[in-house]
Tab-separated table of C-alpha atoms in Angstrom:
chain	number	residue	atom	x	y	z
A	986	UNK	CA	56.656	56.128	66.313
A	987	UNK	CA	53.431	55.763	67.363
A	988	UNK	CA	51.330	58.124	70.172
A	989	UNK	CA	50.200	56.229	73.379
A	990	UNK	CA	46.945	57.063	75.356
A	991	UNK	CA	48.771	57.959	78.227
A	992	UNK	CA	52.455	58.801	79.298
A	993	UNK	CA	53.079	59.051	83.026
A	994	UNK	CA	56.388	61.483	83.682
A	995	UNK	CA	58.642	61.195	86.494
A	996	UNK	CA	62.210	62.952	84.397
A	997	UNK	CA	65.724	61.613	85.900
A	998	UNK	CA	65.664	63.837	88.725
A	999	UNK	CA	62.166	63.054	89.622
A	1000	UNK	CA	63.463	59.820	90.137
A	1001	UNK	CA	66.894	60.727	92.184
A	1002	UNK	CA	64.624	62.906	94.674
A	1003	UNK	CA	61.934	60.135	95.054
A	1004	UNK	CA	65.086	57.448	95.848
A	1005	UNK	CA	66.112	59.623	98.139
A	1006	UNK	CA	62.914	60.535	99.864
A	1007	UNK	CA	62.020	56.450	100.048
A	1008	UNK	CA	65.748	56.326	101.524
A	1009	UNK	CA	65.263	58.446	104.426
A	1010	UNK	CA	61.665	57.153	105.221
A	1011	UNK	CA	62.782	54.034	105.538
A	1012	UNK	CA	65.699	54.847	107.330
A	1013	UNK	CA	63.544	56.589	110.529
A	1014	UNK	CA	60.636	53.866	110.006
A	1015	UNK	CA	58.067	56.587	109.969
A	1016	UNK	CA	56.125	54.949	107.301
A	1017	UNK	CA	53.042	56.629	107.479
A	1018	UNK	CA	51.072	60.440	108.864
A	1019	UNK	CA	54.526	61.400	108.669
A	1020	UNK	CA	56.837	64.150	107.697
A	1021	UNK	CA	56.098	63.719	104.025
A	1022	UNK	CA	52.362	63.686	104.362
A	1023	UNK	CA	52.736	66.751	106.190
A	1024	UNK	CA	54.874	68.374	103.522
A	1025	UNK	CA	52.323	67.121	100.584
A	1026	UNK	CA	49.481	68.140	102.361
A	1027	UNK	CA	51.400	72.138	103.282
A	1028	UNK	CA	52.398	71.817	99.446
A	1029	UNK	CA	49.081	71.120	97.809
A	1030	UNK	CA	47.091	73.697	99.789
A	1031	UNK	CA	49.609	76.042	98.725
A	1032	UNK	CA	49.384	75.927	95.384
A	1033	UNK	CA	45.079	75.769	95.423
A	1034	UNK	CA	45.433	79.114	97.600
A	1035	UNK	CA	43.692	76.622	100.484
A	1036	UNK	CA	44.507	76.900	104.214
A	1037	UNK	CA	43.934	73.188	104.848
A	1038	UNK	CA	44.874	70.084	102.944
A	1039	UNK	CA	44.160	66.165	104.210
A	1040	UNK	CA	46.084	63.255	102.637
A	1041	UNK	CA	43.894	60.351	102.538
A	1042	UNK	CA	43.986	57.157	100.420
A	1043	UNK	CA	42.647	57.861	97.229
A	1044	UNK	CA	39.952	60.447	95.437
A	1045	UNK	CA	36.839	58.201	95.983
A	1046	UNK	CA	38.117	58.124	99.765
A	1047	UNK	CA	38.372	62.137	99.704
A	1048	UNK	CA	34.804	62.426	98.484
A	1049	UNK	CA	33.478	60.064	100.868
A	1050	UNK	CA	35.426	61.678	104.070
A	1051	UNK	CA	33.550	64.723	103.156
A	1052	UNK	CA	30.561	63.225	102.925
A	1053	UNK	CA	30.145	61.387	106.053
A	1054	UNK	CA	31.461	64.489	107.553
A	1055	UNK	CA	28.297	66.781	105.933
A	1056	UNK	CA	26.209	64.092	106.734
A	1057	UNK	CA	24.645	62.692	103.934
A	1058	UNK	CA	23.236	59.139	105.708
A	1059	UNK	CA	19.738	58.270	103.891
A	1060	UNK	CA	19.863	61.530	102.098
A	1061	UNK	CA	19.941	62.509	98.480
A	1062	UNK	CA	22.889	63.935	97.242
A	1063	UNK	CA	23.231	65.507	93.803
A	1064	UNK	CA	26.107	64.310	91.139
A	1065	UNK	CA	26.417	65.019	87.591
A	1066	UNK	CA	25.408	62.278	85.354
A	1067	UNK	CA	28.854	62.623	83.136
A	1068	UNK	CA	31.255	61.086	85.738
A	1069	UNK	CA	33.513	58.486	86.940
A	1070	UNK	CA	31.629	55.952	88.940
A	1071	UNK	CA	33.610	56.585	92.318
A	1072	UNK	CA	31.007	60.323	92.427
A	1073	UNK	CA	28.149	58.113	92.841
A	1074	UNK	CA	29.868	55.080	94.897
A	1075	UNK	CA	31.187	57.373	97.527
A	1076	UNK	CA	27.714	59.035	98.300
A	1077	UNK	CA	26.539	55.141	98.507
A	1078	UNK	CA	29.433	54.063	100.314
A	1079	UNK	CA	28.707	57.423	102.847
A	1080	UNK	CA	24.838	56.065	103.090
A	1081	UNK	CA	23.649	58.367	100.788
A	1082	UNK	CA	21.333	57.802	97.922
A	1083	UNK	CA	22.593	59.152	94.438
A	1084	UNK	CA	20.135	61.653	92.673
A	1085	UNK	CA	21.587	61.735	88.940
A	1086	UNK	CA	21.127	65.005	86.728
A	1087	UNK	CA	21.706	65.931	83.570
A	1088	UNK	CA	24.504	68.121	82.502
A	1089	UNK	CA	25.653	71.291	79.918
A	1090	UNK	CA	26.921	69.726	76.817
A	1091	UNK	CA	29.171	72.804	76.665
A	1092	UNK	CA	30.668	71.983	80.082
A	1093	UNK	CA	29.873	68.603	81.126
A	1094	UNK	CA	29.027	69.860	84.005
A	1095	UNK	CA	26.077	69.976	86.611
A	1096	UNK	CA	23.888	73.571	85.273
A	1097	UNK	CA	22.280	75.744	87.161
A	1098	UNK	CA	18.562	74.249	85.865
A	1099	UNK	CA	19.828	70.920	85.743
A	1100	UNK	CA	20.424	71.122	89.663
A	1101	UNK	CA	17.217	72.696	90.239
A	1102	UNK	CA	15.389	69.856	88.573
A	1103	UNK	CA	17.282	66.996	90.614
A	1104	UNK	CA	17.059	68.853	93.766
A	1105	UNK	CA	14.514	66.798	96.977
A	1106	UNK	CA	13.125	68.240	99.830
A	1107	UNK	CA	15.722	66.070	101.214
A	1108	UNK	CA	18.985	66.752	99.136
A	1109	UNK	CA	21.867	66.959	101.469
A	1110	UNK	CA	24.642	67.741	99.373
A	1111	UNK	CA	25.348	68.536	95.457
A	1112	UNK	CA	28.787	67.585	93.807
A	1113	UNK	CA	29.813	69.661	91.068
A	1114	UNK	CA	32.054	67.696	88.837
A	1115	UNK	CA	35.290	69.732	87.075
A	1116	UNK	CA	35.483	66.875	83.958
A	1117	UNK	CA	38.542	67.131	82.506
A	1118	UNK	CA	40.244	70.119	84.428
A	1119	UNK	CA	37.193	72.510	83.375
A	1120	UNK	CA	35.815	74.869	85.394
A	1121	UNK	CA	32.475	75.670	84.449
A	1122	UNK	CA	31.762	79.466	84.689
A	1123	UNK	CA	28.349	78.279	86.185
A	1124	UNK	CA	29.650	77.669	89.588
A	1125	UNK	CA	29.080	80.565	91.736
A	1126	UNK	CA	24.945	80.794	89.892
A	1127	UNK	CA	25.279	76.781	91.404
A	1128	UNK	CA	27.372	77.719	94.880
A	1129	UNK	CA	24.133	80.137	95.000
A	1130	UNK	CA	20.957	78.008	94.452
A	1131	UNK	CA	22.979	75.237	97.020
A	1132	UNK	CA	23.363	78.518	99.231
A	1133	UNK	CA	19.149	79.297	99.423
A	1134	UNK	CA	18.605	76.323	100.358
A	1135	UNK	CA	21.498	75.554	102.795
A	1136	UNK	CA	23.092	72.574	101.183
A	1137	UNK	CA	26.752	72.181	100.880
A	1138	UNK	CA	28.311	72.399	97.794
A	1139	UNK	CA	31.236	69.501	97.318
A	1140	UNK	CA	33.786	69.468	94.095
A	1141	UNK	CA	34.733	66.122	92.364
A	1142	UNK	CA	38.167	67.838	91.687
A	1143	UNK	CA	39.942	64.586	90.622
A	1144	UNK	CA	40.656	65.911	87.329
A	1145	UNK	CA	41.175	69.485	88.392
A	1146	UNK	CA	44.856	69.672	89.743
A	1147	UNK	CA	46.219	73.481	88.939
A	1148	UNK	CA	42.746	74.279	87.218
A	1149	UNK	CA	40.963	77.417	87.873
A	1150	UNK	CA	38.484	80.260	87.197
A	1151	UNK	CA	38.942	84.062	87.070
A	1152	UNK	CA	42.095	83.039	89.419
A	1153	UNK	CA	40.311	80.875	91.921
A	1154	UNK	CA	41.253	77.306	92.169
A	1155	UNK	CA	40.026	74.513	92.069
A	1156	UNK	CA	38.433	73.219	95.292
A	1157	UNK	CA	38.279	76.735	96.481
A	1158	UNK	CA	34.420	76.925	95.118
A	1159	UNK	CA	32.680	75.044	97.710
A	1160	UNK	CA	32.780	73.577	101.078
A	1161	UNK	CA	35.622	71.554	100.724
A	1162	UNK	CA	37.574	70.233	97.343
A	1163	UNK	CA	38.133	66.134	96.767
A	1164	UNK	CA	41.181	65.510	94.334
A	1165	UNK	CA	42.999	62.507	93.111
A	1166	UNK	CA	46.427	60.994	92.537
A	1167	UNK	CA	45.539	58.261	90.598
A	1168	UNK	CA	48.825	57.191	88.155
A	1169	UNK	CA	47.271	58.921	85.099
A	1170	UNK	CA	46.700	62.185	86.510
A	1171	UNK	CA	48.576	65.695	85.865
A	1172	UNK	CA	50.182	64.849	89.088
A	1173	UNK	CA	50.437	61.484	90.948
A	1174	UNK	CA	51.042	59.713	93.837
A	1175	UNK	CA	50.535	56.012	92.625
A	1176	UNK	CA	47.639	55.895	94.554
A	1177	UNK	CA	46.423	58.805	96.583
A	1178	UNK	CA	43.627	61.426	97.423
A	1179	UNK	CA	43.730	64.772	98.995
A	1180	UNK	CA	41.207	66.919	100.631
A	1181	UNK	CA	40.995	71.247	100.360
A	1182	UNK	CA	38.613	73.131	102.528
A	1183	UNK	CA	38.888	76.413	104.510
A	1184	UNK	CA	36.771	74.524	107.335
A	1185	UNK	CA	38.668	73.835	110.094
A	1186	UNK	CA	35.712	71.396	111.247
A	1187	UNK	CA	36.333	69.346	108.497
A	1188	UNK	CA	39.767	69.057	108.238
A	1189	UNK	CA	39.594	67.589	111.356
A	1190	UNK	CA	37.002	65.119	111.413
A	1191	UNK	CA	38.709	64.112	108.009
A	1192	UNK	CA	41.836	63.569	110.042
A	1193	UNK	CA	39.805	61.193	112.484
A	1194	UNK	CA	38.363	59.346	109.182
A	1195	UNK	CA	41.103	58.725	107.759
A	1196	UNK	CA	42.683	57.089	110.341
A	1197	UNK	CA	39.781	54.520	111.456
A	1198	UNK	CA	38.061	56.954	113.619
A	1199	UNK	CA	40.457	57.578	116.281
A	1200	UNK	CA	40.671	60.262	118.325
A	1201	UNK	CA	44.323	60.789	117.874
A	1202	UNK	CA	47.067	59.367	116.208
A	1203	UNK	CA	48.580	57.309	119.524
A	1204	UNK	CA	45.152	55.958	120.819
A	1205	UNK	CA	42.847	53.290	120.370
A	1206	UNK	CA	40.146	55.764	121.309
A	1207	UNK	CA	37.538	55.270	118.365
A	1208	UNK	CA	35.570	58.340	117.755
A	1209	UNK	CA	34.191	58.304	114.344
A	1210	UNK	CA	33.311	54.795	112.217
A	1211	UNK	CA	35.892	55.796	109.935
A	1212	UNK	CA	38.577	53.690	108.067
A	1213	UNK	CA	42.302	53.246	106.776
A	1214	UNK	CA	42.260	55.898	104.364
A	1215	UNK	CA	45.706	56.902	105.139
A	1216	UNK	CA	48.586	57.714	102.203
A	1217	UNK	CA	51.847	56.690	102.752
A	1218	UNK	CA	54.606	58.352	103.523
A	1219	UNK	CA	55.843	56.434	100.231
A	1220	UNK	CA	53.047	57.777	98.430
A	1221	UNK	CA	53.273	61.436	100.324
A	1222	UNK	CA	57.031	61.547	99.048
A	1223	UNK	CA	56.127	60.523	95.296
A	1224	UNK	CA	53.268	63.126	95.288
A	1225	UNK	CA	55.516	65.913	97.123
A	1226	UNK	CA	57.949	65.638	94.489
A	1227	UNK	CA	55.947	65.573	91.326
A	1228	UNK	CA	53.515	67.960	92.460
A	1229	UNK	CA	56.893	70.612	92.113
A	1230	UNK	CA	56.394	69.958	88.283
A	1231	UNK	CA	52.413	71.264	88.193
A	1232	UNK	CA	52.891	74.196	86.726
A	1233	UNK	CA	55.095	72.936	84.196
A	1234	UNK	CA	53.152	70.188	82.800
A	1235	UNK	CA	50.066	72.565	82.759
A	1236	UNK	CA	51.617	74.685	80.841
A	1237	UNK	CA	53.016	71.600	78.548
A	1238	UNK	CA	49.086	70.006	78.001
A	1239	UNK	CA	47.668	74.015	77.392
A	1240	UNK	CA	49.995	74.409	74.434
A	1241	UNK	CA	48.649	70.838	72.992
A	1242	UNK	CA	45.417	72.097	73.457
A	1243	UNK	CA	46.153	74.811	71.969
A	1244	UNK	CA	47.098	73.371	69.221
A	1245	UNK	CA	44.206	70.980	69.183
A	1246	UNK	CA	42.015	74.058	68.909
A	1247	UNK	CA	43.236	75.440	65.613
A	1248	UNK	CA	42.871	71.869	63.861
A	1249	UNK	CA	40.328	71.131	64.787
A	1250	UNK	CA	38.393	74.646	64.034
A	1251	UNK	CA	38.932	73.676	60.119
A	1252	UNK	CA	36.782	70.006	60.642
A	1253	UNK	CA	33.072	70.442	60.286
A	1254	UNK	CA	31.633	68.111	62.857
A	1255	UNK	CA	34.097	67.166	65.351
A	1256	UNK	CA	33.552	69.620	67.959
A	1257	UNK	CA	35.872	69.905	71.025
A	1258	UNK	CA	34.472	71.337	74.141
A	1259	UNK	CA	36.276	74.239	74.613
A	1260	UNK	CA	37.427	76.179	77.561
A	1261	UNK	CA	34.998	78.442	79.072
A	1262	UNK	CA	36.036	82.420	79.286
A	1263	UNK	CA	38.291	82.374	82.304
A	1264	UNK	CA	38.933	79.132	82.974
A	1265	UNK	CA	42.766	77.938	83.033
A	1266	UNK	CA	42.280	74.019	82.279
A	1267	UNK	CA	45.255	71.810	83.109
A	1268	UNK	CA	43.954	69.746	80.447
A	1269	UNK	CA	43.585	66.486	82.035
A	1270	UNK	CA	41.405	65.202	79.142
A	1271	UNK	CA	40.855	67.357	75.619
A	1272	UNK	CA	37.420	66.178	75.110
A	1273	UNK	CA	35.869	66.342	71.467
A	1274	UNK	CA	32.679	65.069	70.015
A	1275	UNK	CA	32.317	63.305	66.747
A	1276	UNK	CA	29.378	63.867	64.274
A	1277	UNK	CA	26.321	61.697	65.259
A	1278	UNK	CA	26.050	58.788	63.259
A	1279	UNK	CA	30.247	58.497	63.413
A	1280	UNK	CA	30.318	55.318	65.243
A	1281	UNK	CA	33.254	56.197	67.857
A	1282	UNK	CA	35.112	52.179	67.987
A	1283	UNK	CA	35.742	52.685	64.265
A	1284	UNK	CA	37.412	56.083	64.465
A	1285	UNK	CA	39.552	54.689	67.474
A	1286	UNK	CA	40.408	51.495	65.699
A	1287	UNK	CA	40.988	53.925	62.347
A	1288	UNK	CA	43.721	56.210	64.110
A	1289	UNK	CA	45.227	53.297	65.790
A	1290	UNK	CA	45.455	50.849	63.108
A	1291	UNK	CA	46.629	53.492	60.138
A	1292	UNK	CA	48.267	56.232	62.579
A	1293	UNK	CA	49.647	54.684	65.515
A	1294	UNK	CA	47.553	57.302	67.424
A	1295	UNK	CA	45.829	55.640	70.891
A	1296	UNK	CA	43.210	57.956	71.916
A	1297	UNK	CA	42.740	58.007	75.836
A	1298	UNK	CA	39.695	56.660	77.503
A	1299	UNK	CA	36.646	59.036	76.953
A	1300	UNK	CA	35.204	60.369	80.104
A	1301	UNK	CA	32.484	58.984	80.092
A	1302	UNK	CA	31.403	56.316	77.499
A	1303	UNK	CA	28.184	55.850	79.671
A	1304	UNK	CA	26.451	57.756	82.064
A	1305	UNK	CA	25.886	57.375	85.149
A	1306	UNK	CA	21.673	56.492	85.362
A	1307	UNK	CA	22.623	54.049	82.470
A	1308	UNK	CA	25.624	52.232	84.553
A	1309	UNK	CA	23.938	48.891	85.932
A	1310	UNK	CA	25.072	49.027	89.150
A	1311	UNK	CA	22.962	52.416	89.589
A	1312	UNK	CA	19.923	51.281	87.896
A	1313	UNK	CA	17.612	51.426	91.249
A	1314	UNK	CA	18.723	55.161	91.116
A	1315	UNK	CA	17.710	55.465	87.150
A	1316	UNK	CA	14.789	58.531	87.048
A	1317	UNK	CA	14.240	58.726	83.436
A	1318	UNK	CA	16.332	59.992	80.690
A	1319	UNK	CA	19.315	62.377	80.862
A	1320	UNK	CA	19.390	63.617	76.922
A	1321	UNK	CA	22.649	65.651	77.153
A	1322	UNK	CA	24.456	63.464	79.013
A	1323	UNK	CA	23.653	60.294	76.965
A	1324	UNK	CA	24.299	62.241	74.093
A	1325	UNK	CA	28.023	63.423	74.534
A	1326	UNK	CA	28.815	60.230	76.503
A	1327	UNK	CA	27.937	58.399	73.131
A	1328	UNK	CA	29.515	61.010	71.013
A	1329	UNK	CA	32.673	61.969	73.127
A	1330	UNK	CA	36.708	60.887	72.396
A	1331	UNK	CA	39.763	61.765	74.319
A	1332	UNK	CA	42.649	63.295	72.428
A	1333	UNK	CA	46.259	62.121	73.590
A	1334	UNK	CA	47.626	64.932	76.264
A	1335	UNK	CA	50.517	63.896	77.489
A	1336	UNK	CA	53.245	66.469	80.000
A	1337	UNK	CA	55.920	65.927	78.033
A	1338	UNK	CA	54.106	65.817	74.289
A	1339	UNK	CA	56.637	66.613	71.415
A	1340	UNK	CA	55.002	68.907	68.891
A	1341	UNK	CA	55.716	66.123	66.237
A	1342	UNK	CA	53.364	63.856	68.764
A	1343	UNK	CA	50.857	66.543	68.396
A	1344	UNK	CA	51.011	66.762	64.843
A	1345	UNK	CA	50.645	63.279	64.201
A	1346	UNK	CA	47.765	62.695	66.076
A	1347	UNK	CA	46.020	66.065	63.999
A	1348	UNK	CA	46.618	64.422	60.828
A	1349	UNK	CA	45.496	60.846	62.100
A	1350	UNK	CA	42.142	62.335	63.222
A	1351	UNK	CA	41.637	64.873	60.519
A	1352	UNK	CA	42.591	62.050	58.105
A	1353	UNK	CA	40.043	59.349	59.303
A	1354	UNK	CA	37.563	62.239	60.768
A	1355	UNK	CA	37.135	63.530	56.851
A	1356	UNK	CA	36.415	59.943	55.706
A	1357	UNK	CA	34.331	58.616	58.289
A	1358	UNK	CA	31.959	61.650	58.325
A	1359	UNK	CA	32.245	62.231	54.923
């Protein structure tokens, strides 16, 4: 049997609690800022260590609530150049322009220099970017250079469900976390976004946001130009009930990745980026990159064709200065980030993965890793 990129797991009595859940909210006809939003939202915080949590419609949405709520309206804001496009669309979409800056190759993530070199006299916000459920163990020297110069620091935690460092979670860092429930992450929603911060400010102009600027729930009292970013109570239910299997499906990917580590110690070349001294990954992504000169298409189409093995999509396989939609915000080159976008794959790491999954998709890469790099 062959090893699919992705495996989304909702077990038999995932399913029987979500049935019932969609039962009873469509029995009382609250379909939405409900109970079950309430309970996702109580949920999440709890298990990030947050005291506030707001359900909104997706990740991208998240980010953007936040920042329209800093206040980022023609002003620069700081993002990582190894991201998903939504980092850089929801500062545009908030008014902001993008600033783009290189990352560490060891982290993928925004460095302390890195930041100091993007930063403008009129930066408003940086976003710090956990890729893959890492934590880079640069955060509090970049909380601190944000914190001399006043300017909020925002984390991209899509990825980052469950991760943290030296204990803290993820979204705990900065101002206020953004996270995602899009279908392939640790833990989903369908569709779905949620925001962390310890500012009660926040969490309630995010609650006006969401909910196209109203002053309250039962008003047409527009406040705030905001939008329908509300979840569902559909969506709430789903998330509520797979978010109970976090810890469990962390602990599932880790002992992959685990094993991922000792393989692929013994292969000169392919280098995976490992997780930093006190980070606890959830292992969204196990990122690795091939030898330069290994062109990546052939060693995906190698460990498909011969091994059945689908490697997941590689975050990123271009940068963000390089994406054409962002070319007016292009500043020159980014030589780390183009580098490990070009070099980067995305081992299969899937909640449920069999050992014998994990095996076979060691030998496939080993395999066509030793003959494609010689």
């Amino acid at each position: 049997m062959g090893v699919p990129a992705a495996r989304i797991v909702f077990d038999e009595s995932d399913r029987t609690a979500v049935a019932d859940a969609v039962a009873e909210i469509l029995a009382t006809g609250a379909l939405t800022l409900g109970p079950w939003t309430e309970r996702f939202e109580q949920a999440f915080a709890a298990e990030h260590g947050a005291s506030h949590a707001v359900a909104v419609a997706s990740g991208t949405a998240a980010l953007e609530v936040i920042l329209r709520s800093v206040g980022v309206r023609d002003r620069d804001v700081v993002v990582p150049a190894v991201t998903f496009y939504a980092t850089a669309g929801a500062v545009l979409h908030a008014g902001g322009r993008p600033v783009i800056a290189d990352v560490d190759p060891a982290t993928l993530a925004l460095a302390p220099d890195t930041l100091e070199a993007a930063l403008t006299p009129d930066t408003a916000a940086v976003v710090l970017v956990h890729i893959g459920g890492l934590i880079t163990p640069d955060v509090d020297a970049l909380r601190a250079v944000c914190d001399r110069r006043g300017i909020p620091l925002v984390e991209d935690a899509a990825h980052a469900h469950g991760s943290s460092l030296n204990g803290r979670a993820a979204g705990s860092f900065g101002l206020a976390g953004a996270f995602s429930f899009y279908p392939t992450k640790v833990t989903t929603s369908g569709e779905g976004g949620m925001i962390l911060t310890e500012s009660p400010e926040l969490r309630d102009e995010a609650r006006i946001y969401r909910d196209q600027g109203k002053g309250s729930f039962t008003t047409n009292h527009h406040v705030l130009p905001g939008y329908s970013w509300r979840m569902s109570e559909l969506s709430a239910a789903v998330g509520a009930v797979h978010l109970r299997r976090l810890k469990e499906f962390i602990e599932t990917r880790r002992a992959v990745a685990r094993r991922y580590d000792t393989a692929l110690a013994g292969l000169d070349g392919l280098d995976p980026v490992l997780e930093p001294a006190g980070c606890r990954s959830n292992y969204y992504k196990y990122v690795a990159l091939l030898p330069r000169g290994v062109e990546r298409a052939d060693f995906k189409r190698a460990v498909a064709e011969e091994y059945g093995v689908r490697l997941s999509g590689e975050v990123y396989d271009l940068p963000l200065h390089l994406q054409p939609v962002l070319t007016p915000y292009r500043r020159g080159p980014l030589p780390a980030a183009e580098d490990v976008c070009a070099r980067q794959i995305c081992l299969p790491v899937h909640s449920d993965m069999t050992e014998d999954e994990a095996e076979q998709v060691i030998e496939a890469v080993s395999a066509v890793h030793r003959r494609l790099a010689g």
